[in-house]
Coordinates of C-alpha atoms in Angstrom, one line a residue:
X1 CA 44.2 124.6 37.2
X2 CA 44.7 123.0 40.6
X3 CA 42.8 119.8 41.3
X4 CA 40.9 119.7 44.6
X5 CA 42.2 117.4 47.3
X6 CA 40.4 114.1 47.6
X7 CA 37.8 114.2 50.4
X8 CA 39.2 111.1 52.4
X9 CA 42.7 112.6 52.4
X10 CA 41.4 115.9 53.6
X11 CA 39.5 114.2 56.4
X12 CA 42.7 112.3 57.4
X13 CA 44.7 115.5 57.5
X14 CA 42.1 117.2 59.6
X15 CA 42.1 114.3 62.1
X16 CA 46.0 114.3 62.3
X17 CA 46.0 118.1 62.7
X18 CA 43.4 117.8 65.4
X19 CA 45.4 115.2 67.3
X20 CA 48.5 117.3 67.1
X21 CA 46.6 120.4 68.5
X22 CA 45.1 118.2 71.2
X23 CA 48.5 116.9 72.3
X24 CA 49.9 120.5 72.4
X25 CA 47.0 121.6 74.5
X26 CA 47.5 118.6 76.8
X27 CA 51.2 119.4 77.1
X28 CA 50.4 123.0 77.9
X29 CA 47.8 122.0 80.5
X30 CA 50.1 119.5 82.2
X31 CA 52.9 122.1 82.3
X32 CA 50.8 125.0 83.7
X33 CA 47.9 123.4 85.6
X34 CA 48.9 120.0 86.8
X35 CA 51.2 119.7 89.8
X36 CA 53.0 116.4 88.9
X37 CA 55.1 116.6 92.0
X38 CA 52.1 115.9 94.1
X39 CA 52.3 112.3 92.7
X40 CA 55.9 111.9 93.9
X41 CA 55.1 109.7 96.9
X42 CA 52.9 107.4 94.8
X43 CA 55.6 107.1 92.2
X44 CA 58.3 106.3 94.8
X45 CA 56.0 103.6 96.2
X46 CA 55.2 102.1 92.8
X47 CA 58.9 102.2 91.7
X48 CA 60.1 100.6 95.0
X49 CA 57.6 97.7 94.6
X50 CA 58.4 97.1 91.0
X51 CA 62.2 97.2 91.5
X52 CA 62.3 95.5 94.9
X53 CA 64.5 98.2 96.3
X54 CA 63.8 101.5 98.1
X55 CA 63.4 104.4 95.6
X56 CA 63.7 108.0 96.7
X57 CA 63.3 111.1 94.5
X58 CA 65.1 114.1 96.1
X59 CA 64.3 116.6 93.4
X60 CA 61.3 117.5 91.2
X61 CA 59.3 115.7 88.6
X62 CA 58.8 116.8 85.0
X63 CA 56.6 115.7 82.1
X64 CA 57.2 116.2 78.4
X65 CA 55.0 115.0 75.5
X66 CA 57.4 115.8 72.6
X67 CA 59.0 114.0 70.9
X68 CA 57.3 111.4 73.1
X69 CA 56.0 110.9 76.6
X70 CA 58.9 111.6 78.9
X71 CA 58.9 111.5 82.7
X72 CA 62.0 113.2 84.2
X73 CA 63.1 112.6 87.8
X74 CA 65.8 114.7 89.5
X75 CA 68.1 113.5 92.2
X76 CA 67.1 109.8 92.3
X77 CA 68.4 107.4 95.0
X78 CA 68.1 103.6 95.2
X79 CA 68.8 101.7 98.4
X80 CA 68.9 97.9 98.9
X81 CA 69.2 96.1 102.2
X82 CA 69.9 99.4 104.0
X83 CA 72.8 100.3 101.8
X84 CA 73.2 102.7 98.8
X85 CA 72.8 100.9 95.5
X86 CA 72.7 103.7 93.0
X87 CA 72.0 107.4 92.5
X88 CA 71.6 109.7 89.5
X89 CA 71.5 113.5 89.0
X90 CA 68.6 112.9 86.5
X91 CA 66.6 110.0 85.2
X92 CA 64.5 110.3 82.1
X93 CA 61.9 107.7 81.2
X94 CA 60.4 107.4 77.7
X95 CA 57.0 105.7 78.2
X96 CA 54.9 104.3 75.3
X97 CA 51.6 106.2 75.0
X98 CA 49.3 103.5 73.5
X99 CA 49.8 101.0 76.3
X100 CA 48.9 103.7 78.8
X101 CA 45.4 103.7 77.4
X102 CA 45.1 100.2 78.7
X103 CA 46.7 101.1 82.0
X104 CA 49.9 99.3 81.1
X105 CA 53.4 100.9 81.5
X106 CA 55.9 100.1 78.8
X107 CA 59.2 101.9 79.3
X108 CA 61.0 102.2 75.9
X109 CA 64.1 104.2 77.0
X110 CA 65.8 105.0 80.3
X111 CA 68.5 107.7 80.2
X112 CA 70.6 108.7 83.3
X113 CA 72.8 111.6 83.8
X114 CA 75.9 111.4 86.1
X115 CA 74.8 108.1 87.9
X116 CA 76.8 106.5 90.6
X117 CA 76.4 102.7 91.0
X118 CA 77.6 100.9 94.1
X119 CA 78.2 97.1 93.8
X120 CA 79.3 95.2 96.8
X121 CA 80.1 91.5 97.3
X122 CA 79.6 90.7 100.9
X123 CA 81.5 88.3 103.1
X124 CA 78.8 85.7 102.3
X125 CA 79.6 85.9 98.6
X126 CA 76.3 87.6 97.7
X127 CA 76.0 90.8 95.7
X128 CA 74.0 93.7 97.0
X129 CA 72.2 94.0 93.6
X130 CA 70.4 90.7 94.2
X131 CA 66.6 90.6 94.5
X132 CA 65.6 90.6 98.2
X133 CA 63.3 88.0 99.6
X134 CA 63.3 84.3 100.0
X135 CA 65.0 81.9 97.5
X136 CA 61.5 80.7 96.3
X137 CA 60.1 84.2 95.7
X138 CA 59.1 85.1 92.2
X139 CA 60.2 88.4 90.6
X140 CA 58.1 89.9 87.8
X141 CA 59.1 90.1 84.1
X142 CA 60.6 93.4 82.9
X143 CA 61.2 94.5 79.3
X144 CA 63.2 97.7 78.5
X145 CA 64.1 98.9 75.0
X146 CA 67.2 101.0 75.8
X147 CA 69.1 101.9 78.9
X148 CA 71.9 104.5 78.7
X149 CA 73.9 106.8 80.9
X150 CA 76.6 109.4 80.5
X151 CA 79.4 110.5 82.9
X152 CA 78.7 107.7 85.3
X153 CA 80.8 106.3 88.2
X154 CA 80.9 102.6 89.1
X155 CA 82.3 101.5 92.5
X156 CA 82.9 97.8 93.3
X157 CA 83.9 96.4 96.7
X158 CA 84.7 92.7 97.5
X159 CA 84.5 92.2 101.3
X160 CA 85.8 88.6 100.9
X161 CA 89.1 89.6 99.3
X162 CA 89.4 93.2 100.3
X163 CA 89.8 94.2 96.7
X164 CA 87.8 96.7 94.7
X165 CA 87.9 99.4 92.1
X166 CA 86.3 102.7 90.9
X167 CA 85.5 103.4 87.3
X168 CA 84.9 107.1 86.3
X169 CA 83.6 109.0 83.4
X170 CA 81.7 106.0 82.1
X171 CA 79.2 105.8 79.2
X172 CA 76.8 102.9 78.8
X173 CA 74.5 101.9 75.9
X174 CA 72.4 98.8 76.7
X175 CA 69.8 97.5 74.3
X176 CA 67.1 94.8 74.3
X177 CA 67.1 94.4 78.1
X178 CA 64.8 91.5 79.1
X179 CA 64.2 90.0 82.5
X180 CA 61.9 86.9 82.5
X181 CA 59.9 86.1 85.5
X182 CA 61.5 83.6 87.8
X183 CA 62.9 82.8 91.2
X184 CA 64.8 85.6 93.0
X185 CA 67.8 83.2 93.5
X186 CA 68.0 82.7 89.7
X187 CA 68.0 86.4 88.6
X188 CA 71.2 86.2 86.5
X189 CA 69.8 83.2 84.6
X190 CA 66.7 85.1 83.5
X191 CA 68.3 88.3 82.2
X192 CA 69.4 89.1 78.6
X193 CA 70.8 92.2 76.9
X194 CA 73.6 93.5 74.7
X195 CA 75.6 96.5 75.8
X196 CA 78.7 98.6 75.3
X197 CA 80.5 100.2 78.2
X198 CA 83.4 102.7 78.0
X199 CA 85.2 104.3 81.0
X200 CA 87.9 106.9 80.8
X201 CA 89.7 105.6 83.9
X202 CA 89.5 102.6 86.3
X203 CA 91.5 102.7 89.6
X204 CA 92.1 99.9 92.0
X205 CA 94.2 99.5 95.1
X206 CA 97.4 98.7 93.1
X207 CA 96.6 99.5 89.5
X208 CA 95.3 102.2 87.2
X209 CA 93.7 101.6 83.8
X210 CA 92.6 104.0 81.1
X211 CA 90.5 103.8 78.0
X212 CA 88.5 100.8 79.2
X213 CA 86.0 99.4 76.7
X214 CA 83.9 96.3 76.8
X215 CA 81.0 94.8 74.9
X216 CA 78.7 92.5 76.9
X217 CA 76.1 90.0 75.7
X218 CA 74.0 88.2 78.3
X219 CA 71.6 85.3 77.7
X220 CA 70.5 82.2 79.6
X221 CA 72.8 83.0 82.5
X222 CA 75.9 83.3 80.3
X223 CA 77.7 86.7 80.2
X224 CA 80.2 87.1 77.3
X225 CA 82.5 90.1 77.6
X226 CA 84.4 90.5 74.3
X227 CA 86.4 92.3 73.5
X228 CA 87.7 93.7 76.8
X229 CA 90.1 96.4 75.9
X230 CA 92.1 98.7 78.1
X231 CA 95.3 100.7 78.4
X232 CA 97.5 99.6 81.3
X233 CA 101.2 99.9 82.1
X234 CA 101.7 102.1 79.0
X235 CA 100.3 99.5 76.6
X236 CA 97.0 98.4 75.0
X237 CA 95.7 95.1 76.3
X238 CA 92.7 93.1 75.1
X239 CA 90.9 89.8 75.9
X240 CA 87.7 88.0 76.4
X241 CA 85.9 86.9 79.6
X242 CA 83.0 84.5 80.0
X243 CA 81.0 84.2 83.2
X244 CA 78.5 81.3 83.2
X245 CA 75.8 81.4 85.9
X246 CA 73.5 78.9 84.2
X247 CA 74.4 76.0 86.6
X248 CA 74.4 75.6 90.3
X249 CA 78.1 76.8 90.5
X250 CA 79.4 79.8 88.5
X251 CA 82.2 79.2 86.0
X252 CA 84.6 81.8 84.7
X253 CA 87.1 81.8 81.8
X254 CA 89.5 84.7 81.0
X255 CA 91.8 85.0 78.0
X256 CA 93.9 88.2 78.0
X257 CA 97.1 89.6 76.5
X258 CA 99.2 92.7 77.1
X259 CA 101.9 93.1 74.5
X260 CA 104.9 95.5 74.9
X261 CA 104.0 97.0 78.3
X262 CA 106.6 98.9 80.4
X263 CA 108.0 96.9 83.3
X264 CA 108.8 100.1 85.2
X265 CA 105.1 101.0 85.1
X266 CA 104.3 97.6 86.7
X267 CA 107.0 98.0 89.4
X268 CA 105.7 101.5 90.2
X269 CA 102.6 99.9 91.6
X270 CA 104.8 98.1 94.2
X271 CA 107.5 100.7 94.9
X272 CA 108.3 104.3 93.9
X273 CA 111.9 103.4 93.4
X274 CA 113.3 102.8 89.9
X275 CA 114.3 99.2 89.7
X276 CA 114.1 98.1 86.1
X277 CA 113.0 99.3 82.7
X278 CA 112.1 97.8 79.3
X279 CA 109.3 96.2 77.3
X280 CA 107.6 92.9 78.2
X281 CA 104.8 90.8 76.8
X282 CA 102.1 89.1 79.0
X283 CA 99.4 86.6 78.2
X284 CA 97.1 84.5 80.4
X285 CA 94.4 81.9 79.9
X286 CA 92.7 81.0 83.1
X287 CA 89.5 79.2 84.3
X288 CA 87.9 78.9 87.7
X289 CA 84.6 78.2 89.4
X290 CA 82.9 78.8 92.7
X291 CA 80.8 81.3 94.6
X292 CA 83.6 82.5 97.0
X293 CA 87.1 83.8 96.4
X294 CA 88.5 80.7 98.2
X295 CA 86.5 78.3 96.0
X296 CA 87.7 80.1 92.8
X297 CA 91.3 80.0 94.0
X298 CA 91.1 76.3 94.7
X299 CA 89.7 75.5 91.2
X300 CA 91.9 77.9 89.2
X301 CA 93.7 76.4 86.2
X302 CA 95.3 77.5 83.0
X303 CA 98.5 79.2 81.9
X304 CA 100.2 82.5 81.9
X305 CA 103.4 83.7 80.3
X306 CA 105.7 86.7 80.8
X307 CA 108.5 87.4 78.3
X308 CA 111.0 90.2 77.6
X309 CA 114.3 91.0 75.9
X310 CA 117.0 93.6 76.6
X311 CA 115.7 94.7 80.0
X312 CA 117.8 96.9 82.3
X313 CA 118.1 96.2 86.0
X314 CA 119.1 99.3 88.0
X315 CA 121.1 99.2 91.3
X316 CA 122.8 95.8 90.7
X317 CA 125.5 94.6 88.4
X318 CA 124.6 90.9 88.5
X319 CA 127.6 89.7 86.5
X320 CA 130.0 91.5 88.8
X321 CA 128.4 90.2 91.9
X322 CA 128.2 86.7 90.6
X323 CA 131.9 86.8 89.7
X324 CA 132.8 87.7 93.3
X325 CA 130.4 85.3 94.9
X326 CA 132.9 82.8 96.2
X327 CA 134.9 85.4 98.0
X328 CA 132.0 87.5 99.3
X329 CA 129.5 84.8 100.0
X330 CA 126.8 87.5 100.3
X331 CA 124.9 87.1 97.1
X332 CA 121.4 85.7 97.2
X333 CA 119.9 84.3 94.0
X334 CA 116.4 84.6 95.6
X335 CA 116.8 88.4 95.8
X336 CA 116.5 88.7 92.0
X337 CA 114.6 85.5 91.2
X338 CA 111.7 86.0 93.7
X339 CA 110.4 88.8 91.6
X340 CA 111.9 88.5 88.1
X341 CA 112.0 84.7 87.5
X342 CA 108.6 84.2 89.2
X343 CA 107.1 86.8 86.8
X344 CA 103.4 87.5 87.6
X345 CA 103.5 84.9 90.4
X346 CA 106.4 86.9 91.9
X347 CA 104.3 90.1 91.8
X348 CA 101.5 88.5 93.8
X349 CA 103.9 86.8 96.3
X350 CA 106.1 89.9 96.9
X351 CA 103.3 92.5 96.8
X352 CA 103.4 94.7 99.9
X353 CA 107.1 93.8 100.6
X354 CA 110.0 96.1 100.1
X355 CA 111.4 94.2 97.2
X356 CA 113.0 97.4 95.7
X357 CA 115.3 97.4 98.8
X358 CA 116.1 93.8 98.2
X359 CA 116.9 94.2 94.6
X360 CA 119.2 97.2 95.3
X361 CA 122.8 96.0 95.5
X362 CA 126.1 97.7 95.4
X363 CA 125.2 99.9 92.4
X364 CA 125.6 99.6 88.7
X365 CA 123.2 98.1 86.1
X366 CA 122.6 94.8 84.6
X367 CA 121.4 93.9 81.1
X368 CA 118.9 91.1 81.0
X369 CA 119.2 89.8 77.4
X370 CA 116.4 87.3 77.6
X371 CA 113.7 86.7 80.2
X372 CA 110.9 84.0 80.2
X373 CA 108.4 83.1 82.9
X374 CA 106.0 80.4 81.7
X375 CA 103.6 78.9 84.2
X376 CA 100.9 76.2 84.4
X377 CA 98.2 76.4 87.0
X378 CA 96.2 73.4 88.4
X379 CA 93.9 73.6 91.4
X380 CA 95.3 76.9 92.5
X381 CA 99.0 75.7 92.3
X382 CA 101.3 77.3 89.8
X383 CA 104.1 75.1 88.4
X384 CA 107.1 76.7 86.6
X385 CA 107.3 75.4 83.0
X386 CA 110.1 77.6 81.7
X387 CA 111.4 80.3 84.0
X388 CA 114.9 81.7 83.3
X389 CA 116.8 84.8 82.4
X390 CA 120.2 85.5 80.8
X391 CA 122.5 88.4 81.4
X392 CA 125.6 89.1 79.3
X393 CA 127.6 86.5 81.2
X394 CA 125.3 84.3 83.3
X395 CA 122.0 82.4 83.3
X396 CA 119.6 82.0 86.2
X397 CA 116.7 79.5 86.3
X398 CA 113.8 78.9 88.5
X399 CA 112.0 75.6 89.3
X400 CA 109.2 74.5 91.6
X401 CA 105.6 75.2 92.6
X402 CA 103.8 78.0 94.3
X403 CA 100.6 77.0 96.2
X404 CA 98.2 80.0 96.3
X405 CA 95.5 78.0 98.1
X406 CA 97.7 77.4 101.2
X407 CA 100.1 80.3 100.4
X408 CA 103.2 78.1 100.5
X409 CA 106.4 77.4 98.4
X410 CA 106.7 73.8 97.2
X411 CA 110.1 72.6 96.0
X412 CA 111.2 76.0 94.9
X413 CA 114.8 76.3 93.8
X414 CA 116.8 79.1 92.2
X415 CA 119.9 78.1 90.3
X416 CA 122.8 79.5 88.4
X417 CA 123.2 77.2 85.4
X418 CA 126.0 76.5 82.9
X419 CA 125.8 76.0 79.2
X420 CA 124.5 72.5 79.6
X421 CA 121.8 73.6 82.0
X422 CA 123.5 72.0 85.0
X423 CA 123.2 73.9 88.4
X424 CA 126.4 75.5 89.5
X425 CA 125.0 77.3 92.5
X426 CA 121.5 76.8 93.8
X427 CA 119.3 78.2 96.6
X428 CA 116.0 76.8 97.9
X429 CA 112.9 78.4 99.3
X430 CA 110.3 76.8 101.5
X431 CA 107.6 77.7 104.0
X432 CA 104.8 80.2 103.7
X433 CA 104.5 83.5 101.9
X434 CA 104.5 85.3 105.2
X435 CA 107.5 83.5 106.7
X436 CA 109.6 82.0 103.9
X437 CA 112.6 79.9 104.7
X438 CA 115.5 80.8 102.4
X439 CA 118.5 78.4 102.6
X440 CA 122.0 79.5 102.1
X441 CA 123.3 79.2 98.4
X442 CA 124.9 75.9 97.8
X443 CA 127.9 75.7 95.5
X444 CA 127.6 72.4 93.7
X445 CA 130.7 72.2 91.4
X446 CA 133.4 73.9 93.3
X447 CA 134.4 74.9 96.8
X448 CA 136.6 77.9 96.1
X449 CA 137.5 80.4 93.5
X450 CA 135.5 83.1 91.7
X451 CA 132.3 81.6 90.5
X452 CA 132.5 83.0 87.0
X453 CA 135.9 81.5 86.4
X454 CA 134.8 78.2 87.7
X455 CA 131.8 78.2 85.3
X456 CA 134.0 78.9 82.4
X457 CA 136.3 76.1 83.3
X458 CA 133.6 73.6 84.0
X459 CA 134.7 71.3 81.1
X460 CA 138.2 71.1 82.6
X461 CA 136.9 70.4 86.1
X462 CA 134.6 67.7 84.9
X463 CA 136.1 66.4 81.6
X464 CA 133.4 64.4 79.8
X465 CA 131.3 64.4 83.0
X466 CA 127.6 64.3 83.1
X467 CA 125.2 66.2 85.3
X468 CA 121.5 66.3 86.2
X469 CA 120.1 69.0 83.9
X470 CA 118.3 71.6 86.0
X471 CA 117.2 73.8 83.1
X472 CA 116.4 72.9 79.5
X473 CA 114.1 75.8 78.5
X474 CA 114.1 78.4 75.8
X475 CA 116.6 80.9 77.3
X476 CA 120.0 80.2 75.7
X477 CA 123.2 80.4 77.6
X478 CA 125.4 83.5 77.1
X479 CA 128.1 83.0 74.4

């Protein structure tokens, strides 16, 4: 015999069933009898006032009540200071129902389809995403549960440096977004969130990256990006970045490594010609501060290292050319060293120049058994700590500083060194990056005869003699 349902439980079920039926009826009524698009101008005005930017809805509006209260906007555009800031094919807002009874709007989720976001850093160093108004103006608090988008595009332009990039096929999942009320000039200090961003490809002026992934945590004006992972030059790189906006001057710190990347992929960004091939390792740990590109350059400090073994240089047989140096007098140490020995510094200095033509010699190939380019940076000036490479028969070394603030060479010398590290032939570079002054090679230990033979007979020429050591780093002399 079935026991009857308790009266309180029956009443509760009737109430719940009635609410469900009521919601269904409301949803049907809204769908068939309410023209929500008539409220589009009011919604645009309210959204513009709340966000502090111009909001335009090019498409239609839609309302759904299941599984929650969703407001869908088609073809949404945001403009700030007269310029495009963002657009999306569709924006879906999940709004909490209970607060609406008290005329309060709590957005629990925002989902965007195919958004395009435009971020621009102007010549004055300010971003276009800043809140407009006077520095003392107060922006309201904003709390969002989740913000996500699929198949997005991010475009960044820096008008100060002329650099920029475009990231495509991006997916974002941002949670616990909070913006505390505060001054418009202190926006970044009042925002907090955690997020994961992944982009299939990122392309800049001189570089292409794939499989970009980053996790971001923001709180109190400090943005921690870790890990930052990407595939570049045929290798998987990773690192961490911290951007600190909590003080009056922004501080930045980056720690990054790219093991076993293809040097030919790097060179391809500078020239289509095949110049060298092989695997290299790169690492950097840099700090800087400032609001403008010039300020950050002047405060840059840290280290970076480039290292490789068994590389192949195409178009030049260095050992053959060095052995004939004394008779030909047409070999320039700088041709090779400006790019290879300067490592990442050389990439920046030679960018835009036809270095592939410079590196092409009389044909043949060279094996670079060991290559090291270790640098220390202080106040925007890079000092070579250990920069050298060894072929099968010779060793070349680099010394001096490169001033990126004033774009000048300081005491830069390229040298062919013997087993003791003494300079046998050296060549100096001075002047600016745009108009460098390259001196003629100076033979220090002999006046005639093939250079290679002289080097091998150095002990006989200077029996028991001492010299001023030019290089004492980690690249060993050829045996």
